[in-house]
Coordinates of C-alpha atoms in Angstrom, one line a residue:
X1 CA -54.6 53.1 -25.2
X2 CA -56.4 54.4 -22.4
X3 CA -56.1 57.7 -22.0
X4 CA -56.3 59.6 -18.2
X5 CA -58.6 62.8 -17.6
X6 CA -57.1 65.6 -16.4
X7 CA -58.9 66.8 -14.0
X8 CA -59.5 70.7 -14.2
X9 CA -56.8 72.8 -12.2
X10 CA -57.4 76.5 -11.4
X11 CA -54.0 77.8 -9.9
X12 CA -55.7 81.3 -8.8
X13 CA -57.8 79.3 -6.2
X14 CA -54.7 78.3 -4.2
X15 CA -52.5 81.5 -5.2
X16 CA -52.6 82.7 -1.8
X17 CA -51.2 79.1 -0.4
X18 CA -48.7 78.9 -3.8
X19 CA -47.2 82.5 -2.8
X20 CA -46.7 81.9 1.0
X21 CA -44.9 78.8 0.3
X22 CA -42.5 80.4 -2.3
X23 CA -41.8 83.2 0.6
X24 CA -41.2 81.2 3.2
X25 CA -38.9 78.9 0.5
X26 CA -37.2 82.1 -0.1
X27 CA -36.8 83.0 3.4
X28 CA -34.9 79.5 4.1
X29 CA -32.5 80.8 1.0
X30 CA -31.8 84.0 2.4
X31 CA -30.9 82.5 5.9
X32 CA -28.6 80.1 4.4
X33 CA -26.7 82.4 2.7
X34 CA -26.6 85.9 5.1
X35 CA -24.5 85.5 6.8
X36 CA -25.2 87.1 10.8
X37 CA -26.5 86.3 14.2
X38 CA -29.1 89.1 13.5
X39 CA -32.7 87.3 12.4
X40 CA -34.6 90.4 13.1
X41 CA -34.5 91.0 9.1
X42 CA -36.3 87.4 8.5
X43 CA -38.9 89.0 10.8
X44 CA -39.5 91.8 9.0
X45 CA -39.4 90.0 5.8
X46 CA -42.3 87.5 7.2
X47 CA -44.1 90.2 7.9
X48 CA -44.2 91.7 4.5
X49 CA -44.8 88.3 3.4
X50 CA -47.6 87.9 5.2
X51 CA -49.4 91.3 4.3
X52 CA -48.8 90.4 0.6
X53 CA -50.7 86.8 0.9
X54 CA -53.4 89.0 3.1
X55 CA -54.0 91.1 0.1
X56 CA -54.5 88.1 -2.5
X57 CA -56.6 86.0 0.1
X58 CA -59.0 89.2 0.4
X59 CA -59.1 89.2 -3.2
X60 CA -60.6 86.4 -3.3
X61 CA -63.9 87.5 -1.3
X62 CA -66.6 86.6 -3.4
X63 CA -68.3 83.9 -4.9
X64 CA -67.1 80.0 -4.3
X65 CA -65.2 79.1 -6.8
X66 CA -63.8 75.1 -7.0
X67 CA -60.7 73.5 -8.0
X68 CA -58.7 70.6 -8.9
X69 CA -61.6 68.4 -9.2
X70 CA -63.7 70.4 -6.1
X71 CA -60.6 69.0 -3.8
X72 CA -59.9 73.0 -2.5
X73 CA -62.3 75.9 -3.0
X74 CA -62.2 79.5 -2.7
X75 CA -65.2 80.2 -1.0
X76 CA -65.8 83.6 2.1
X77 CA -65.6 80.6 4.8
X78 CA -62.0 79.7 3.8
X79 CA -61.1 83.7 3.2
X80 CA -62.3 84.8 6.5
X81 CA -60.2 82.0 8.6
X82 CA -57.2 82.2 6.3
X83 CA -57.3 86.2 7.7
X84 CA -58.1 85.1 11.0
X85 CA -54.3 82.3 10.4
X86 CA -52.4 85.2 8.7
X87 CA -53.4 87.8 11.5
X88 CA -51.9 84.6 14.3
X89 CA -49.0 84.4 12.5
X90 CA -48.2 88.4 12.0
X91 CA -48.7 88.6 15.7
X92 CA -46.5 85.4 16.4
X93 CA -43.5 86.4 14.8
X94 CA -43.8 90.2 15.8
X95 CA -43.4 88.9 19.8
X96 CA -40.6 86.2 18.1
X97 CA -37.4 88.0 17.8
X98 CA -36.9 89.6 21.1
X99 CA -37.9 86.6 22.8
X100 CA -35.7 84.1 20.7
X101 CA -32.6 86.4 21.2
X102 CA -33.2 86.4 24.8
X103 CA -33.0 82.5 25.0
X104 CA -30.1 82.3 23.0
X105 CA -32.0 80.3 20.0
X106 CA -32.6 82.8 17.7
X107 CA -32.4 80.7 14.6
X108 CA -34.0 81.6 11.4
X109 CA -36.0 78.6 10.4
X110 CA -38.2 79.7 13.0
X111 CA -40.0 82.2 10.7
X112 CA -39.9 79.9 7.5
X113 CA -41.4 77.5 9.8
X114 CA -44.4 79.5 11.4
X115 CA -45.3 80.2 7.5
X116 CA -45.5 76.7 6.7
X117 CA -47.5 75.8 9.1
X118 CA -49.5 78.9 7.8
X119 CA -50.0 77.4 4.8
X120 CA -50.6 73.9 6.1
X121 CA -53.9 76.0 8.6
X122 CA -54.7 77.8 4.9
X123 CA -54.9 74.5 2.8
X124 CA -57.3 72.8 5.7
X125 CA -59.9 76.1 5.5
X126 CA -59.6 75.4 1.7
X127 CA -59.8 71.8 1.9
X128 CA -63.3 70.2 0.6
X129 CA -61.8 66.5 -0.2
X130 CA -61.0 64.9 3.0
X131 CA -56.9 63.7 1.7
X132 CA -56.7 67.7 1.3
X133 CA -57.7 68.7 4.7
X134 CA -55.4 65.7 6.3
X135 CA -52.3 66.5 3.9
X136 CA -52.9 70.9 5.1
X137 CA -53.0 69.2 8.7
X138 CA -49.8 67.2 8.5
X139 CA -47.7 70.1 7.1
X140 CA -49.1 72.3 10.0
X141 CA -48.5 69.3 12.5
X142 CA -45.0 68.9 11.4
X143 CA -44.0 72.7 11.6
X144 CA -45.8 72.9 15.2
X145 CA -43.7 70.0 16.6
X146 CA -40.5 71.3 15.5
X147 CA -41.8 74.8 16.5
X148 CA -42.6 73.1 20.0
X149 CA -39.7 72.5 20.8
X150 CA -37.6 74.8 18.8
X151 CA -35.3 76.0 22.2
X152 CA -32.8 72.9 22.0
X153 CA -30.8 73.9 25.4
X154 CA -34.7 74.1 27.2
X155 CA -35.4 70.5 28.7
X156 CA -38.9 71.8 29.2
X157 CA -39.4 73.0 24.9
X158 CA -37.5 69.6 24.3
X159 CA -40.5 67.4 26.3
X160 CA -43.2 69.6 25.0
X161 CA -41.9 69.0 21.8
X162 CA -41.1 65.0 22.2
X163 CA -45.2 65.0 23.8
X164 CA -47.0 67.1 20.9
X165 CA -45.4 64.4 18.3
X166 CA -46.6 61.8 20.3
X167 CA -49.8 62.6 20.9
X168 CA -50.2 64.2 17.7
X169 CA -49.4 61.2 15.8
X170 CA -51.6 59.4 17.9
X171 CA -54.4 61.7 17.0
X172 CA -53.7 61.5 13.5
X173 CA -54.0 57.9 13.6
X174 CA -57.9 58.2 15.1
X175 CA -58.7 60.9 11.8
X176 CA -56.8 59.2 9.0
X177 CA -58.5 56.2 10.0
X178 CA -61.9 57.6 10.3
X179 CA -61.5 58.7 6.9
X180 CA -60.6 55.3 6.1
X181 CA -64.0 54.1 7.1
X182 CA -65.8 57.1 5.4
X183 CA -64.2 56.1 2.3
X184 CA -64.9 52.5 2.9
X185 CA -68.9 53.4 3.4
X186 CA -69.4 55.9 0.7
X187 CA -67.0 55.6 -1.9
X188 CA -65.1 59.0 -1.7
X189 CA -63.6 61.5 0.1
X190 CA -64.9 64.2 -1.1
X191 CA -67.0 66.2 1.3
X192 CA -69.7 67.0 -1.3
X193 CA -69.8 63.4 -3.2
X194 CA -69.8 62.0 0.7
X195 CA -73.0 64.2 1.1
X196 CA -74.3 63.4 -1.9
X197 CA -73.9 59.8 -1.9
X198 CA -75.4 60.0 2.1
X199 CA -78.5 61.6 0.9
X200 CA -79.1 58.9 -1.9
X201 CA -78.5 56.2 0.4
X202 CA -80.3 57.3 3.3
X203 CA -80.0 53.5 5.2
X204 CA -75.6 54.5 5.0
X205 CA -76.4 56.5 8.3
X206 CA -76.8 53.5 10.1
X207 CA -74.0 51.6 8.4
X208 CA -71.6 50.9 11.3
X209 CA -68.5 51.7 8.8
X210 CA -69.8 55.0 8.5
X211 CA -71.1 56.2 12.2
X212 CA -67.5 54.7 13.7
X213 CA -66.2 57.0 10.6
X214 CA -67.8 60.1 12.2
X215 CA -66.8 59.5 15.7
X216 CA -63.4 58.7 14.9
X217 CA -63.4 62.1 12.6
X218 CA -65.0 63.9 15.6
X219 CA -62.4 62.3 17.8
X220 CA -59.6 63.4 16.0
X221 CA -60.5 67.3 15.5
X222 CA -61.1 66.9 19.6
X223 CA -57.5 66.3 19.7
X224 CA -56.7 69.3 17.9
X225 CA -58.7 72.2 19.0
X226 CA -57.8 70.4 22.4
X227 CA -61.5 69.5 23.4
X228 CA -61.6 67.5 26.6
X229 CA -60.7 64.8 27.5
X230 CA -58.6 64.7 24.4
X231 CA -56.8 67.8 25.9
X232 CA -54.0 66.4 27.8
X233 CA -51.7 67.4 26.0
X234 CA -51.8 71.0 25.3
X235 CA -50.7 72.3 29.2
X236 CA -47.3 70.8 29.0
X237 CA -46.9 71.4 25.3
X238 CA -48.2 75.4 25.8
X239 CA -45.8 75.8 28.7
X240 CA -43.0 74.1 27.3
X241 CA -42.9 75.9 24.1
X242 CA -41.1 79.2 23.4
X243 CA -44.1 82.0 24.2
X244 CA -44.0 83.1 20.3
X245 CA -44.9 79.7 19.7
X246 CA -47.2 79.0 22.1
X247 CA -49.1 82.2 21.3
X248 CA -49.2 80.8 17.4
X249 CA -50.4 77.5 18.6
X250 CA -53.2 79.0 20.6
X251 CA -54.6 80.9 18.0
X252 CA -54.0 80.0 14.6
X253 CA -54.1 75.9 14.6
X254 CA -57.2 76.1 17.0
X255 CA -59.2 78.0 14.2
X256 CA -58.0 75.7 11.5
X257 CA -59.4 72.9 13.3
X258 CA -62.4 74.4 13.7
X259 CA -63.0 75.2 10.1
X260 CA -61.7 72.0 8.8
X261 CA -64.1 70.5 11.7
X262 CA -67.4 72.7 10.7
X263 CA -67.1 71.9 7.3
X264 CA -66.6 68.0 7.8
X265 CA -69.5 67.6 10.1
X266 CA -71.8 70.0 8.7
X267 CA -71.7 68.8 5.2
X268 CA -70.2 65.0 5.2
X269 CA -72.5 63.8 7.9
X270 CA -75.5 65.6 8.1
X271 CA -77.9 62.7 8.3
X272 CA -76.2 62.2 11.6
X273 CA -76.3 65.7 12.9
X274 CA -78.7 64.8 15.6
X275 CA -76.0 62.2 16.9
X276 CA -73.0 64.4 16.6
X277 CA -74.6 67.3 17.9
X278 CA -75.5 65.7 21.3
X279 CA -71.5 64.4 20.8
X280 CA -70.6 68.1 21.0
X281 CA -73.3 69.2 23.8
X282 CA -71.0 67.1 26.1
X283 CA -68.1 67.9 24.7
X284 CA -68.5 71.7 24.9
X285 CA -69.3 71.3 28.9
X286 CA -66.7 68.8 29.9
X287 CA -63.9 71.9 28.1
X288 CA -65.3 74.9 29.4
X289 CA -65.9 73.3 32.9
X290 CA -62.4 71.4 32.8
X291 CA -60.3 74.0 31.5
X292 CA -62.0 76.6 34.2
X293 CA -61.5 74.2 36.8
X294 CA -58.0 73.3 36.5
X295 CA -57.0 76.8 35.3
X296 CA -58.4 78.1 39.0
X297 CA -55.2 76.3 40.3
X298 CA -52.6 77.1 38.4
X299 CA -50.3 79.7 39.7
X300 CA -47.7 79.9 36.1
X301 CA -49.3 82.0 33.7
X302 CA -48.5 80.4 30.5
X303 CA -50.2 77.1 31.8
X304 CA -53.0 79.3 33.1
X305 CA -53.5 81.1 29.7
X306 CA -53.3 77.4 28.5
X307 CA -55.6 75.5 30.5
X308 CA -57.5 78.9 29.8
X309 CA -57.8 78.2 26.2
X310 CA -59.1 74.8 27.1
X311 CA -62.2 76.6 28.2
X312 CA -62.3 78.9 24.9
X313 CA -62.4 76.0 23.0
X314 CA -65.2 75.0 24.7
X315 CA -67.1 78.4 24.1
X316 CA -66.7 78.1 20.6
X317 CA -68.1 74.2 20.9
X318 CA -71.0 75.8 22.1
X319 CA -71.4 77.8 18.8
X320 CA -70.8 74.6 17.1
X321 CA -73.5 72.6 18.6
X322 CA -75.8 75.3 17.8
X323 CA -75.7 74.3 14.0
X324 CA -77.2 77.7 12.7
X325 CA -75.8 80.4 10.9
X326 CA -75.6 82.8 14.4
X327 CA -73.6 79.9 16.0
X328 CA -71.0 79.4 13.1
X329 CA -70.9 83.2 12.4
X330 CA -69.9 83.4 16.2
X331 CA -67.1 80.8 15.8
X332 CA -65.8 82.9 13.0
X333 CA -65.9 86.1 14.9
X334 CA -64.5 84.7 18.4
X335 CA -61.4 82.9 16.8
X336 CA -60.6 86.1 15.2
X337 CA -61.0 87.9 18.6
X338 CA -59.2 85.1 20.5
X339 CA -56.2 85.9 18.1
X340 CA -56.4 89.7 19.3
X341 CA -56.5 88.8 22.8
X342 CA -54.8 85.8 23.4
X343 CA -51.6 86.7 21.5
X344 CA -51.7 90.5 22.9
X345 CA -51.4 88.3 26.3
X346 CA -48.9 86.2 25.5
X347 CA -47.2 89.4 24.3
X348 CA -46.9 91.1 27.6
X349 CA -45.8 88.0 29.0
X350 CA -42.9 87.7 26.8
X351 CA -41.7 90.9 28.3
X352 CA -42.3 90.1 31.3
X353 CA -40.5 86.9 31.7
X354 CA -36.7 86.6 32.0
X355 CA -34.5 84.3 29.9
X356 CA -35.1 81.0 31.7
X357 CA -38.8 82.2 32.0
X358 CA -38.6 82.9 35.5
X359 CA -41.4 85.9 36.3
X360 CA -43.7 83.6 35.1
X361 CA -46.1 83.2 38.1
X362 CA -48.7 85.1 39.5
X363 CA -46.9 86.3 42.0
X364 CA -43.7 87.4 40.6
X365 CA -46.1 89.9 38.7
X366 CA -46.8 91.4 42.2
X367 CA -46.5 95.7 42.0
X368 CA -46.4 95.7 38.4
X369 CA -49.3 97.8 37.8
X370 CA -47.2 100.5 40.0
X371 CA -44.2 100.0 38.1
X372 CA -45.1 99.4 34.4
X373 CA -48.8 101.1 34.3
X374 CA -49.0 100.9 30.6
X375 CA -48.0 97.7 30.2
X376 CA -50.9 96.3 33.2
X377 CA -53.1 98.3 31.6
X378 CA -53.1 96.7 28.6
X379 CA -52.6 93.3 30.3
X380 CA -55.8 94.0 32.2
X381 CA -57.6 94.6 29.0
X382 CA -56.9 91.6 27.4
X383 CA -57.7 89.3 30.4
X384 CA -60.9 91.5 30.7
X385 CA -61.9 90.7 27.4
X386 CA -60.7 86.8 27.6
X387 CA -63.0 86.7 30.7
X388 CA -65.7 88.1 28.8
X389 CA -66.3 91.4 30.4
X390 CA -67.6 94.6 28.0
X391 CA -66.9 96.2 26.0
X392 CA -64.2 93.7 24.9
X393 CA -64.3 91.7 21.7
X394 CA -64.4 89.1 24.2
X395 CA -68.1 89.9 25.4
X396 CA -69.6 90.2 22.0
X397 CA -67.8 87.0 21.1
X398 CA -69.7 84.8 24.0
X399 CA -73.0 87.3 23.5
X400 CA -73.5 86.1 19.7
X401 CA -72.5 81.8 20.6
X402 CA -74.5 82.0 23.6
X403 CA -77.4 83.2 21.9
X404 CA -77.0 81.2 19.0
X405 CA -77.7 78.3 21.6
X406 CA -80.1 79.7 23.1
X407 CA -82.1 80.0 19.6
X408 CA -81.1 76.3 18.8
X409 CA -82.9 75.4 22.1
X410 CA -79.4 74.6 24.3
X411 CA -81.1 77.1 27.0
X412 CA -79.0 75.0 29.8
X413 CA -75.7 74.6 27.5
X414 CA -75.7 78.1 27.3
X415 CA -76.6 79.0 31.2
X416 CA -73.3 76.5 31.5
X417 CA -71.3 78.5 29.3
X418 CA -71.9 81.7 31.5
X419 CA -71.5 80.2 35.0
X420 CA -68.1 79.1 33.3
X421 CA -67.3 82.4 32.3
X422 CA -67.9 83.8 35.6
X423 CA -65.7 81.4 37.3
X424 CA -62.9 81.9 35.1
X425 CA -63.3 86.0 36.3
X426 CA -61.7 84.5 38.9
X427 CA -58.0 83.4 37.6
X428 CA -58.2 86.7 35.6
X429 CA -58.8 88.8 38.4
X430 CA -56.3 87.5 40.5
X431 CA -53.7 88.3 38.2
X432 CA -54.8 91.9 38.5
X433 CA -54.8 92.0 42.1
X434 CA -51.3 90.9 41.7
X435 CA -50.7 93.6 39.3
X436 CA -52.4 96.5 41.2
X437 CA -52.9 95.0 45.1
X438 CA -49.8 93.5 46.2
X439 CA -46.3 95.1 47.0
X440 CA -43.1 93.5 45.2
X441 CA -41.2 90.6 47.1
X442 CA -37.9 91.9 45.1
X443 CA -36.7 94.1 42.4
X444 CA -37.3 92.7 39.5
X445 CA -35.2 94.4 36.0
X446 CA -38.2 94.6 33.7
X447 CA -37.9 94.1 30.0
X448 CA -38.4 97.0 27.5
X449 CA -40.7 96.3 24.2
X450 CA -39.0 96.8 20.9
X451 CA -40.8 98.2 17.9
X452 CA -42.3 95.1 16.6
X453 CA -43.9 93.7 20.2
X454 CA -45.2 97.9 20.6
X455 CA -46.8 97.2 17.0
X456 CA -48.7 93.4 18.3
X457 CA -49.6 95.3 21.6
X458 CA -50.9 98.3 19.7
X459 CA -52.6 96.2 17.1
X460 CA -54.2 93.7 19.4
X461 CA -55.6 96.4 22.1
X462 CA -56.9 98.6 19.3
X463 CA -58.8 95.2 17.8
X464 CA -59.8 93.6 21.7
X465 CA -61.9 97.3 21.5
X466 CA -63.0 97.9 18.6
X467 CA -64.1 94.6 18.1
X468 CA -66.3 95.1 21.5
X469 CA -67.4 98.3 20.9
X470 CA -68.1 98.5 16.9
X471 CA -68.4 95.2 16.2
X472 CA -71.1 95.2 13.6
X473 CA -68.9 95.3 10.0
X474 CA -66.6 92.3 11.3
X475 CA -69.8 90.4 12.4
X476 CA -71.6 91.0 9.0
X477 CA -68.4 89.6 7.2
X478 CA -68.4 86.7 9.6
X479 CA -72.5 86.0 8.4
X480 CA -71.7 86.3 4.9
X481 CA -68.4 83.6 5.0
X482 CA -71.0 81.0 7.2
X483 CA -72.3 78.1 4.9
X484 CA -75.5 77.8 5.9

C-alpha cells in the first residue's frame, strides 16, 4: 500500500496567524452571548488582541524559517508588513466605535471581521506557494466586502459594498487564472520551485503560457493595490464605506498587495524582469498622474483622500520598478508611514462628519482651524506629510523611492513622481485654506474625540514626525526585511 508523505509542518511559523484567528473566533463568542448595545468592550478587546499577535510576530525577527512544505515562511519581509497590517487594524478599530454608534450600526462582527481580514493580509506576506497567497487574499477579500458595506440602512455602504464584490471577483478571476497558466508552464506553484524550474529552462520565458501567466498575475495585484486603470473601483467603494473601514482598506490591504506582489514578481518571474518592469514604469505614471488629476476635482474629502491614495499607490510603484534593495526598502517604509498618516486623516474626518456624513466637503470644513485649532493642526500635519512636505514621514518616504529610481536609471520616472507630488500640494492645501482662510457659512455642532480616536490621533501624529525627523532605525529595519 502506498503510503502518503507528510509533508513537514512547523506550527510556530504561522502562530501569529493561528492566535489572531482564535481571538477574533472568540470575539464572535463573546458577542453572541453578552448581551448589550455597548460594543465598545469588543474594541478594547481587539486591541489587546492585536498587541498580543504584535509581540509574537516581532518574535519572529530573525532568520527565514519555512514551513509546510516552503508553502508560508517566516522570514523579516513578512514580519515587517505583518507590523505594518496589525498597526492598520489597531488604528481602524480605535476610530470604529464612535463612528459605528453614530450611524446607528454598531454591531460587533465588525471587529471580528477587521481581524480576519488581518489574518487573511498576514497569510499573503507569509505566503511563498502561490494557492497560499490566493487563499490569504480571498479571506481578506471576503471580510472587506462585508466590511464595505457593513452600514445596512446607507444606500451608499450598500453599492460600495455590491461594487467591491463585483469587481473583486472579477479581479480574482484575472490572478487565479494567471496562476493557472503558471502552473500549466512550470509545473508548480511554488514561488521558489517556479524560479527554479525558470532558471533550468531558460527557453520557458518565452513560452506564451507563461508570459500571459505574468501579465495576468500583474493584472490582478493592479486590481488590488488599485493601480490605474484597474482603479475604478476604489472611489465609490472608499466613499461608500463606513470611514473606519475605509481607513483599514487604504492602508492595510494596499500593503498586502504589495508584498504578495514583490515577492511574486521578484522571485517567480525574474527572467522576465526586463518586461515587467517597463509594465510597471507605465503603470506607476498613469496612477500617480490619474489619481492627482482627478483628486484636483473633487470637492468630498473621503473621495479626495481616495483618489489620493490612487496616486500613493503609484509612488510606491515607482519603488517597485526600481527593483533594488533602496526601492523595496522604501515600499516597506512608505506603507508603514501611509498607515500613520492616512488613517490619522481619516480619523479627524470621522469627527468631523455628522451621522449621514454630511461635513464631508471641503467647504463645510470652512473656520475650523479658528474653532478646533488642535484638531486642524493635526489635520494639517497629516496632509502635510501625505503631500510630501518635511519633515513628515511622508517626505522621507518619497526621498528614499525616488532615489531608488534614480539609482536604477528611471531619472524621468522619478522627475514624474515629483511634479506629481507638487500638484497634489494643491488639493491638500486647499483644505487648509478652508481650515484657516475662510469664515463658516453656519454653525456647525462639532464632534468631541473619545479616548480611543485621542489614542490613533496621538499615535499617528507622534509616528507622521518621528518617522520624518528620526527616521534612520525604522529605515534600517525596512533594509534588513528587503529580499534582495
Amino acid at each position: 500500500m502506498e503510503t502518503i508523505a507528510m509533508p513537514a509542518i512547523n506550527l510556530a511559523v504561522v502562530m501569529p496567524e493561528i492566535l489572531l484567528s482564535c481571538i477574533a473566533m472568540v470575539l464572535l463568542l463573546v458577542n453572541v452571548f453578552v448581551p448589550g448595545n455597548n460594543k465598545a468592550y469588543l474594541g478594547y478587546l481587539s486591541i489587546i488582541g492585536l498587541a498580543v499577535t504584535a509581540a509574537s510576530v516581532v518574535n519572529g525577527w530573525g532568520p527565514s524559517v519555512s514551513a509546510f512544505n516552503g508553502a508560508v515562511v517566516q522570514d523579516n519581509f513578512a514580519t515587517f508588513f505583518k507590523i505594518i497590517f496589525l498597526v492598520s487594524a489597531g488604528l481602524a478599530v480605535l476610530i470604529s466605535d464612535k463612528y459605528m454608534a453614530q450611524e446607528e450600526c454598531n454591531q460587533g462582527e465588525l471587529y471580528p471581521l477587521i481581524l480576519f481580514a488581518t489574518v487573511g493580509m498576514m497569510l499573503m506576506a507569509a505566503g511563498t506557494d502561490m494557492m497560499v497567497i490566493f487563499l490569504g487574499l480571498e479571506l481578506l477579500s471576503i471580510c472587506l466586502y462585508v466590511l464595505a458595506g457593513f452600514n445596512r440602512a446607507s444606500v451608499k455602504s450598500n453599492e460600495a459594498g455590491l461594487k467591491y464584490f463585483l469587481l473583486g471577483a472579477f479581479s480574482t478571476g484575472f490572478l487565479l487564472y494567471g496562476m493557472a497558466l503558471t502552473y500549466g508552464a512550470t509545473g508548480s506553484t511554488k514561488i521558489q520551485a517556479i524560479s527554479a524550474f525558470v532558471m533550468g529552462n531558460p527557453s520557458v520565458a518565452s513560452n506564451p503560457l507563461f508570459v500571459v501567466g505574468m501579465l495576468l498575475i500583474a493584472t490582478g495585484f493592479s486590481f488590488k493595490i488599485a493601480a490605474a486603470p484597474f482603479h475604478m473601483w476604489t472611489p465609490d467603494v472608499y466613499q461608500g464605506a463606513p470611514t473606519p473601514v475605509t481607513a483599514f482598506m487604504s492602508a492595510g490591504p494596499k500593503a498586502a498587495g504589495f508584498a504578495a506582489f514583490l515577492r511574486v514578481m521578484i522571485f517567480a518571474f525574474p527572467m522576465l524582469k526586463a518586461e515587467w518592469g517597463q509594465l510597471l514604469w507605465i503603470l506607476a505614471v498613469l496612477t500617480m498622474t490619474v489619481g492627482n488629476i482627478i483628486a484636483l476635482s473633487q470637492d468630498n474629502v473621503k473621495r479626495m483622500l481616495a483618489y489620493s491614495s490612487i496616486a500613493h499607490a503609484g509612488y510606491a510603484l515607482v519603488g517597485f520598478t526600481a527593483t533594488n534593495a533602496e526601492g523595496a526598502a522604501g515600499i516597506l517604509f512608505y506603507m508603514l508611514s501611509y498607515a500613520f498618516m492616512n488613517i490619522g486623516a481619516f480619523a479627524v474626518v470621522v469627527l468631523i462628519g455628522k451621522k449621514g456624513e454630511s461635513n464631508g466637503n471641503v467647504q463645510d470644513l470652512a473656520g475650523f482651524g479658528h474653532k478646533k485649532p488642535l484638531l486642524a493642526a493635526i489635520l494639517s500635519i497629516f496632509l502635510l506629510s501625505l503631500a510630501g512636505m518635511p519633515p513628515t514621514a511622508g517626505f522621507i518616504g518619497k526621498f528614499y523611492l525616488f532615489s531608488a529610481a534614480i539609482k536604477s536609471g528611471y531619472l524621468w520616472l522619478a522627475i514624474i513622481g515629483v511634479l506629481n507630488s507638487a500638484a497634489s500640494l494643491y488639493y491638500y492645501l486647499r483644505v487648509m485654506v478652508f481650515m484657516y482662510m475662510k469664515d463658516p457659512t453656519e454653525e456647525f455642532d462639532w464632534a468631541g474625540a473619545t479616548p480611543a480616536i485621542a489614542l490613533c490621533l496621538l499615535l499617528s501624529v507622534g509616528a507622521t514626525l518621528a518617522l520624518g525627523v528620526v527616521p534612520g532605525t525604522v529605515l534600517a529595519l525596512a533594509q534588513k526585511a528587503v529580499l534582495f
